[in-house]
Amino acid sequence: MPHTVDVADALREAIRVVPDFPQPGVRFQDLAPVFARPDLVRRLAEAFDETFHGTYERIMAVEARGFVLGTALSALADRPLVLARKKGKLPGPVHRAEYVLEYGTATLEMQRDAVRPGDRLLVVDDVLATGGTLAAAAELVAAGGAHVAGFAVASTIAGLGGTESLAPAKVYSVLPAG
Ligand SMILES: O=P(O)(O)OC[C@H]1O[C@H](OP(=O)(O)OP(=O)(O)O)[C@H](O)[C@@H]1O
Ligand SMILES: Nc1ncnc2[nH]cnc12
């Protein structure tokens, strides 16, 4: 059985689904029990790197839960980490992208000197839902003159069209929608 199938099974068991959080109708995937397991975090980072090995120079991690997996991958793959942060957190000149969430709207920012033109970035987050967050992250990458090597997430929420919305970019989800 491939390594990644084992990771998917372990992840499925560890994620806690919370109905009606943070608002009615949302089935919230809480990854806190995953982040409490260093073995599982390491295996997720390994699965990301196995999937995209040799195709990226930097990792972009999306605030806040994406920072956990992005940092783990950065340390494992020995690649620099770039932070995509919520509005108003980063000093200095920034690129900015607004987006719509499953439960609200938000703005992501990246420091202008965080990427070099031509860099290939692997964009990492915990959960893919509508794809609005990762699309905004991709806008930041493009604004810096860099390229998206692909998107890597732990889990995808079914029925929200996130994977399709990011096409033709490669999206790898350890737990696919379904
Ligand atoms: O595909 P989308 O519909 O854009 O949704 C996915 C995003 O939503 C969650 O973050 P959230 O904005 O809740 O922030 P947090 O990580 O700071 O809790 C999750 O961590 C993703 O970043
Ligand atoms: N259902 C959900 N669970 C966790 N994170 C999310 N981000 C957007 N939708 C989400």
mmCIF file of C-alpha atoms and ligand atoms in Angstrom:
data_model
loop_
_atom_site.group_PDB
_atom_site.id
_atom_site.type_symbol
_atom_site.label_atom_id
_atom_site.label_comp_id
_atom_site.label_asym_id
_atom_site.label_seq_id
_atom_site.Cartn_x
_atom_site.Cartn_y
_atom_site.Cartn_z
ATOM 1 C CA MET A 1 0.000 0.000 0.000
ATOM 2 C CA PRO A 2 1.515 3.403 -0.951
ATOM 3 C CA HIS A 3 2.724 5.648 1.851
ATOM 4 C CA THR A 4 0.175 8.388 0.997
ATOM 5 C CA VAL A 5 -2.801 6.043 1.425
ATOM 6 C CA ASP A 6 -1.662 5.391 4.983
ATOM 7 C CA VAL A 7 -1.448 9.135 5.588
ATOM 8 C CA ALA A 8 -4.955 9.640 4.223
ATOM 9 C CA ASP A 9 -6.383 6.987 6.535
ATOM 10 C CA ALA A 10 -4.639 8.487 9.552
ATOM 11 C CA LEU A 11 -5.767 11.978 8.580
ATOM 12 C CA ARG A 12 -9.404 10.931 8.086
ATOM 13 C CA GLU A 13 -9.424 9.473 11.583
ATOM 14 C CA ALA A 14 -7.733 12.498 13.166
ATOM 15 C CA ILE A 15 -9.795 15.359 11.672
ATOM 16 C CA ARG A 16 -12.668 16.416 13.925
ATOM 17 C CA VAL A 17 -15.781 17.523 12.043
ATOM 18 C CA VAL A 18 -17.768 20.182 13.927
ATOM 19 C CA PRO A 19 -21.312 20.823 12.617
ATOM 20 C CA ASP A 20 -22.592 24.407 12.391
ATOM 21 C CA PHE A 21 -19.257 26.109 13.137
ATOM 22 C CA PRO A 22 -18.536 28.995 12.803
ATOM 23 C CA GLN A 23 -22.066 29.430 11.455
ATOM 24 C CA PRO A 24 -25.104 27.231 10.738
ATOM 25 C CA GLY A 25 -24.720 24.926 7.750
ATOM 26 C CA VAL A 26 -20.909 24.763 7.809
ATOM 27 C CA ARG A 27 -19.337 21.386 8.624
ATOM 28 C CA PHE A 28 -16.067 22.683 10.032
ATOM 29 C CA GLN A 29 -13.001 20.456 9.640
ATOM 30 C CA ASP A 30 -10.958 21.011 12.795
ATOM 31 C CA LEU A 31 -7.332 19.987 12.275
ATOM 32 C CA ALA A 32 -6.240 20.697 15.856
ATOM 33 C CA PRO A 33 -6.018 16.940 16.593
ATOM 34 C CA VAL A 34 -3.829 16.580 13.482
ATOM 35 C CA PHE A 35 -1.512 19.405 14.541
ATOM 36 C CA ALA A 36 -1.200 17.705 17.942
ATOM 37 C CA ARG A 37 0.453 14.724 16.197
ATOM 38 C CA PRO A 38 4.019 15.485 15.045
ATOM 39 C CA ASP A 39 4.185 12.123 13.251
ATOM 40 C CA LEU A 40 1.126 12.985 11.166
ATOM 41 C CA VAL A 41 2.282 16.540 10.419
ATOM 42 C CA ARG A 42 5.619 15.137 9.233
ATOM 43 C CA ARG A 43 3.898 12.572 7.009
ATOM 44 C CA LEU A 44 1.688 15.259 5.474
ATOM 45 C CA ALA A 45 4.762 17.343 4.665
ATOM 46 C CA GLU A 46 6.432 14.255 3.160
ATOM 47 C CA ALA A 47 3.363 13.585 1.012
ATOM 48 C CA PHE A 48 3.398 17.193 -0.232
ATOM 49 C CA ASP A 49 7.091 17.030 -1.115
ATOM 50 C CA GLU A 50 6.787 13.620 -2.792
ATOM 51 C CA THR A 51 4.017 15.023 -4.989
ATOM 52 C CA PHE A 52 5.792 18.241 -6.008
ATOM 53 C CA HIS A 53 9.472 17.301 -5.550
ATOM 54 C CA GLY A 54 11.800 19.323 -7.794
ATOM 55 C CA THR A 55 9.040 21.622 -9.067
ATOM 56 C CA TYR A 56 9.231 24.442 -6.504
ATOM 57 C CA GLU A 57 11.832 26.804 -5.011
ATOM 58 C CA ARG A 58 9.689 28.357 -2.264
ATOM 59 C CA ILE A 59 6.643 27.542 -0.186
ATOM 60 C CA MET A 60 3.803 29.981 0.366
ATOM 61 C CA ALA A 61 1.811 29.248 3.527
ATOM 62 C CA VAL A 62 -1.606 30.804 4.135
ATOM 63 C CA GLU A 63 -2.536 32.254 7.529
ATOM 64 C CA ALA A 64 -3.331 30.786 9.922
ATOM 65 C CA ARG A 65 -3.618 27.035 9.751
ATOM 66 C CA GLY A 66 -1.609 26.863 6.555
ATOM 67 C CA PHE A 67 1.389 28.136 8.523
ATOM 68 C CA VAL A 68 1.569 24.841 10.416
ATOM 69 C CA LEU A 69 1.879 22.609 7.362
ATOM 70 C CA GLY A 70 3.892 25.163 5.380
ATOM 71 C CA THR A 71 6.480 25.422 8.145
ATOM 72 C CA ALA A 72 6.739 21.646 8.418
ATOM 73 C CA LEU A 73 7.300 21.365 4.661
ATOM 74 C CA SER A 74 9.810 24.232 4.647
ATOM 75 C CA ALA A 75 11.914 22.495 7.282
ATOM 76 C CA LEU A 76 11.602 19.088 5.620
ATOM 77 C CA ALA A 77 12.317 20.231 2.067
ATOM 78 C CA ASP A 78 14.808 22.948 3.061
ATOM 79 C CA ARG A 79 12.966 25.576 1.027
ATOM 80 C CA PRO A 80 12.232 29.182 2.102
ATOM 81 C CA LEU A 81 8.815 29.981 3.536
ATOM 82 C CA VAL A 82 6.728 32.903 2.263
ATOM 83 C CA LEU A 83 3.819 34.093 4.439
ATOM 84 C CA ALA A 84 0.434 35.049 3.010
ATOM 85 C CA ARG A 85 -1.124 36.981 5.896
ATOM 86 C CA LYS A 86 -4.472 38.500 6.685
ATOM 87 C CA LYS A 87 -4.735 42.264 6.095
ATOM 88 C CA GLY A 88 -2.692 44.678 8.194
ATOM 89 C CA LYS A 89 -0.227 42.231 9.767
ATOM 90 C CA LEU A 90 2.825 42.734 7.546
ATOM 91 C CA PRO A 91 5.109 45.795 7.615
ATOM 92 C CA GLY A 92 6.483 47.442 4.500
ATOM 93 C CA PRO A 93 5.200 47.377 0.926
ATOM 94 C CA VAL A 94 2.796 44.502 0.266
ATOM 95 C CA HIS A 95 0.828 42.934 -2.556
ATOM 96 C CA ARG A 96 -2.860 42.550 -1.668
ATOM 97 C CA ALA A 97 -5.677 40.248 -2.844
ATOM 98 C CA GLU A 98 -9.307 40.230 -1.669
ATOM 99 C CA TYR A 99 -11.423 37.082 -1.650
ATOM 100 C CA VAL A 100 -14.711 35.535 -0.522
ATOM 101 C CA LEU A 101 -14.794 32.686 2.021
ATOM 102 C CA GLU A 102 -17.373 29.964 2.730
ATOM 103 C CA TYR A 103 -18.249 32.119 5.755
ATOM 104 C CA GLY A 104 -17.183 35.708 5.047
ATOM 105 C CA THR A 105 -14.721 37.890 3.147
ATOM 106 C CA ALA A 106 -11.054 38.603 3.763
ATOM 107 C CA THR A 107 -7.869 40.092 2.334
ATOM 108 C CA LEU A 108 -4.488 38.397 2.016
ATOM 109 C CA GLU A 109 -1.167 40.222 1.823
ATOM 110 C CA MET A 110 2.421 39.265 0.969
ATOM 111 C CA GLN A 111 5.532 41.418 1.429
ATOM 112 C CA ARG A 112 6.755 42.583 -1.955
ATOM 113 C CA ASP A 113 10.298 41.363 -1.338
ATOM 114 C CA ALA A 114 9.170 37.875 -0.262
ATOM 115 C CA VAL A 115 9.530 36.340 -3.728
ATOM 116 C CA ARG A 116 11.855 36.766 -6.662
ATOM 117 C CA PRO A 117 10.522 37.055 -10.222
ATOM 118 C CA GLY A 118 10.521 33.609 -11.815
ATOM 119 C CA ASP A 119 10.380 31.679 -8.529
ATOM 120 C CA ARG A 120 8.072 28.658 -8.498
ATOM 121 C CA LEU A 121 5.971 28.541 -5.325
ATOM 122 C CA LEU A 122 4.110 25.612 -3.837
ATOM 123 C CA VAL A 123 1.088 27.100 -2.039
ATOM 124 C CA VAL A 124 0.151 25.218 1.141
ATOM 125 C CA ASP A 125 -2.965 25.347 3.303
ATOM 126 C CA ASP A 126 -4.865 22.985 5.582
ATOM 127 C CA VAL A 127 -8.316 22.948 3.959
ATOM 128 C CA LEU A 128 -9.594 23.726 0.445
ATOM 129 C CA ALA A 129 -13.263 24.762 0.393
ATOM 130 C CA THR A 130 -14.439 27.224 -2.301
ATOM 131 C CA GLY A 131 -10.870 27.853 -3.456
ATOM 132 C CA GLY A 132 -11.174 31.608 -2.836
ATOM 133 C CA THR A 133 -8.264 31.662 -0.402
ATOM 134 C CA LEU A 134 -5.877 29.757 -2.657
ATOM 135 C CA ALA A 135 -6.921 31.822 -5.682
ATOM 136 C CA ALA A 136 -6.066 34.960 -3.701
ATOM 137 C CA ALA A 137 -2.732 33.405 -2.716
ATOM 138 C CA ALA A 138 -2.063 32.712 -6.408
ATOM 139 C CA GLU A 139 -2.798 36.381 -7.186
ATOM 140 C CA LEU A 140 -0.107 37.378 -4.692
ATOM 141 C CA VAL A 141 2.379 34.986 -6.312
ATOM 142 C CA ALA A 142 1.608 36.426 -9.743
ATOM 143 C CA ALA A 143 1.831 40.016 -8.430
ATOM 144 C CA GLY A 144 5.397 39.207 -7.334
ATOM 145 C CA GLY A 145 6.281 38.001 -10.831
ATOM 146 C CA ALA A 146 6.544 34.410 -9.596
ATOM 147 C CA HIS A 147 4.700 31.226 -10.632
ATOM 148 C CA VAL A 148 2.443 28.751 -8.828
ATOM 149 C CA ALA A 149 3.974 25.272 -8.986
ATOM 150 C CA GLY A 150 0.783 23.867 -7.473
ATOM 151 C CA PHE A 151 -1.439 23.784 -4.422
ATOM 152 C CA ALA A 152 -1.083 21.291 -1.557
ATOM 153 C CA VAL A 153 -3.720 20.854 1.148
ATOM 154 C CA ALA A 154 -4.517 18.259 3.769
ATOM 155 C CA SER A 155 -8.243 18.097 3.021
ATOM 156 C CA THR A 156 -10.825 19.272 0.490
ATOM 157 C CA ILE A 157 -14.453 20.039 1.369
ATOM 158 C CA ALA A 158 -16.789 18.303 -1.085
ATOM 159 C CA GLY A 159 -19.376 20.130 -3.154
ATOM 160 C CA LEU A 160 -17.865 23.621 -3.156
ATOM 161 C CA GLY A 161 -15.955 23.414 -6.454
ATOM 162 C CA GLY A 162 -12.602 24.404 -4.990
ATOM 163 C CA THR A 163 -10.424 22.059 -7.033
ATOM 164 C CA GLU A 164 -12.184 22.973 -10.297
ATOM 165 C CA SER A 165 -11.915 26.701 -9.549
ATOM 166 C CA LEU A 166 -8.119 26.435 -9.434
ATOM 167 C CA ALA A 167 -7.763 24.563 -12.753
ATOM 168 C CA PRO A 168 -5.550 24.142 -14.685
ATOM 169 C CA ALA A 169 -3.156 24.370 -11.728
ATOM 170 C CA LYS A 170 -2.253 21.078 -10.065
ATOM 171 C CA VAL A 171 -4.082 20.625 -6.753
ATOM 172 C CA TYR A 172 -2.969 17.854 -4.408
ATOM 173 C CA SER A 173 -5.182 17.027 -1.456
ATOM 174 C CA VAL A 174 -4.193 14.187 0.866
ATOM 175 C CA LEU A 175 -7.920 13.719 1.534
ATOM 176 C CA PRO A 176 -9.722 14.437 -1.733
ATOM 177 C CA ALA A 177 -13.280 15.814 -1.828
ATOM 178 C CA GLY A 178 -15.861 13.082 -1.630
HETATM 179 O O1 LIG B 1 -11.278 27.503 0.030
HETATM 180 P P1 LIG B 1 -11.834 28.610 0.877
HETATM 181 O O2 LIG B 1 -13.337 28.717 0.748
HETATM 182 O O3 LIG B 1 -11.187 29.911 0.601
HETATM 183 O O4 LIG B 1 -11.608 28.234 2.408
HETATM 184 C C1 LIG B 1 -10.435 27.657 2.903
HETATM 185 C C2 LIG B 1 -9.749 28.548 3.900
HETATM 186 O O5 LIG B 1 -10.597 28.737 5.047
HETATM 187 C C3 LIG B 1 -9.853 28.451 6.229
HETATM 188 O O6 LIG B 1 -9.172 29.549 6.705
HETATM 189 P P2 LIG B 1 -9.826 30.757 7.483
HETATM 190 O O7 LIG B 1 -9.968 31.900 6.559
HETATM 191 O O8 LIG B 1 -11.025 30.287 8.215
HETATM 192 O O9 LIG B 1 -8.680 31.220 8.451
HETATM 193 P P3 LIG B 1 -7.744 30.615 9.582
HETATM 194 O O10 LIG B 1 -6.846 29.594 8.928
HETATM 195 O O11 LIG B 1 -7.019 31.838 9.970
HETATM 196 O O12 LIG B 1 -8.586 30.018 10.652
HETATM 197 C C4 LIG B 1 -8.840 27.416 5.784
HETATM 198 O O13 LIG B 1 -7.731 27.360 6.649
HETATM 199 C C5 LIG B 1 -8.470 27.912 4.409
HETATM 200 O O14 LIG B 1 -7.452 28.885 4.452
HETATM 201 N N1 LIG B 2 -15.691 23.597 6.382
HETATM 202 C C1 LIG B 2 -14.494 24.110 6.662
HETATM 203 N N2 LIG B 2 -13.704 23.537 7.577
HETATM 204 C C2 LIG B 2 -12.481 24.053 7.857
HETATM 205 N N3 LIG B 2 -11.980 25.115 7.245
HETATM 206 C C3 LIG B 2 -12.735 25.711 6.325
HETATM 207 N N4 LIG B 2 -12.512 26.789 5.566
HETATM 208 C C4 LIG B 2 -13.591 27.000 4.806
HETATM 209 N N5 LIG B 2 -14.513 26.068 5.019
HETATM 210 C C5 LIG B 2 -13.999 25.250 5.985
#
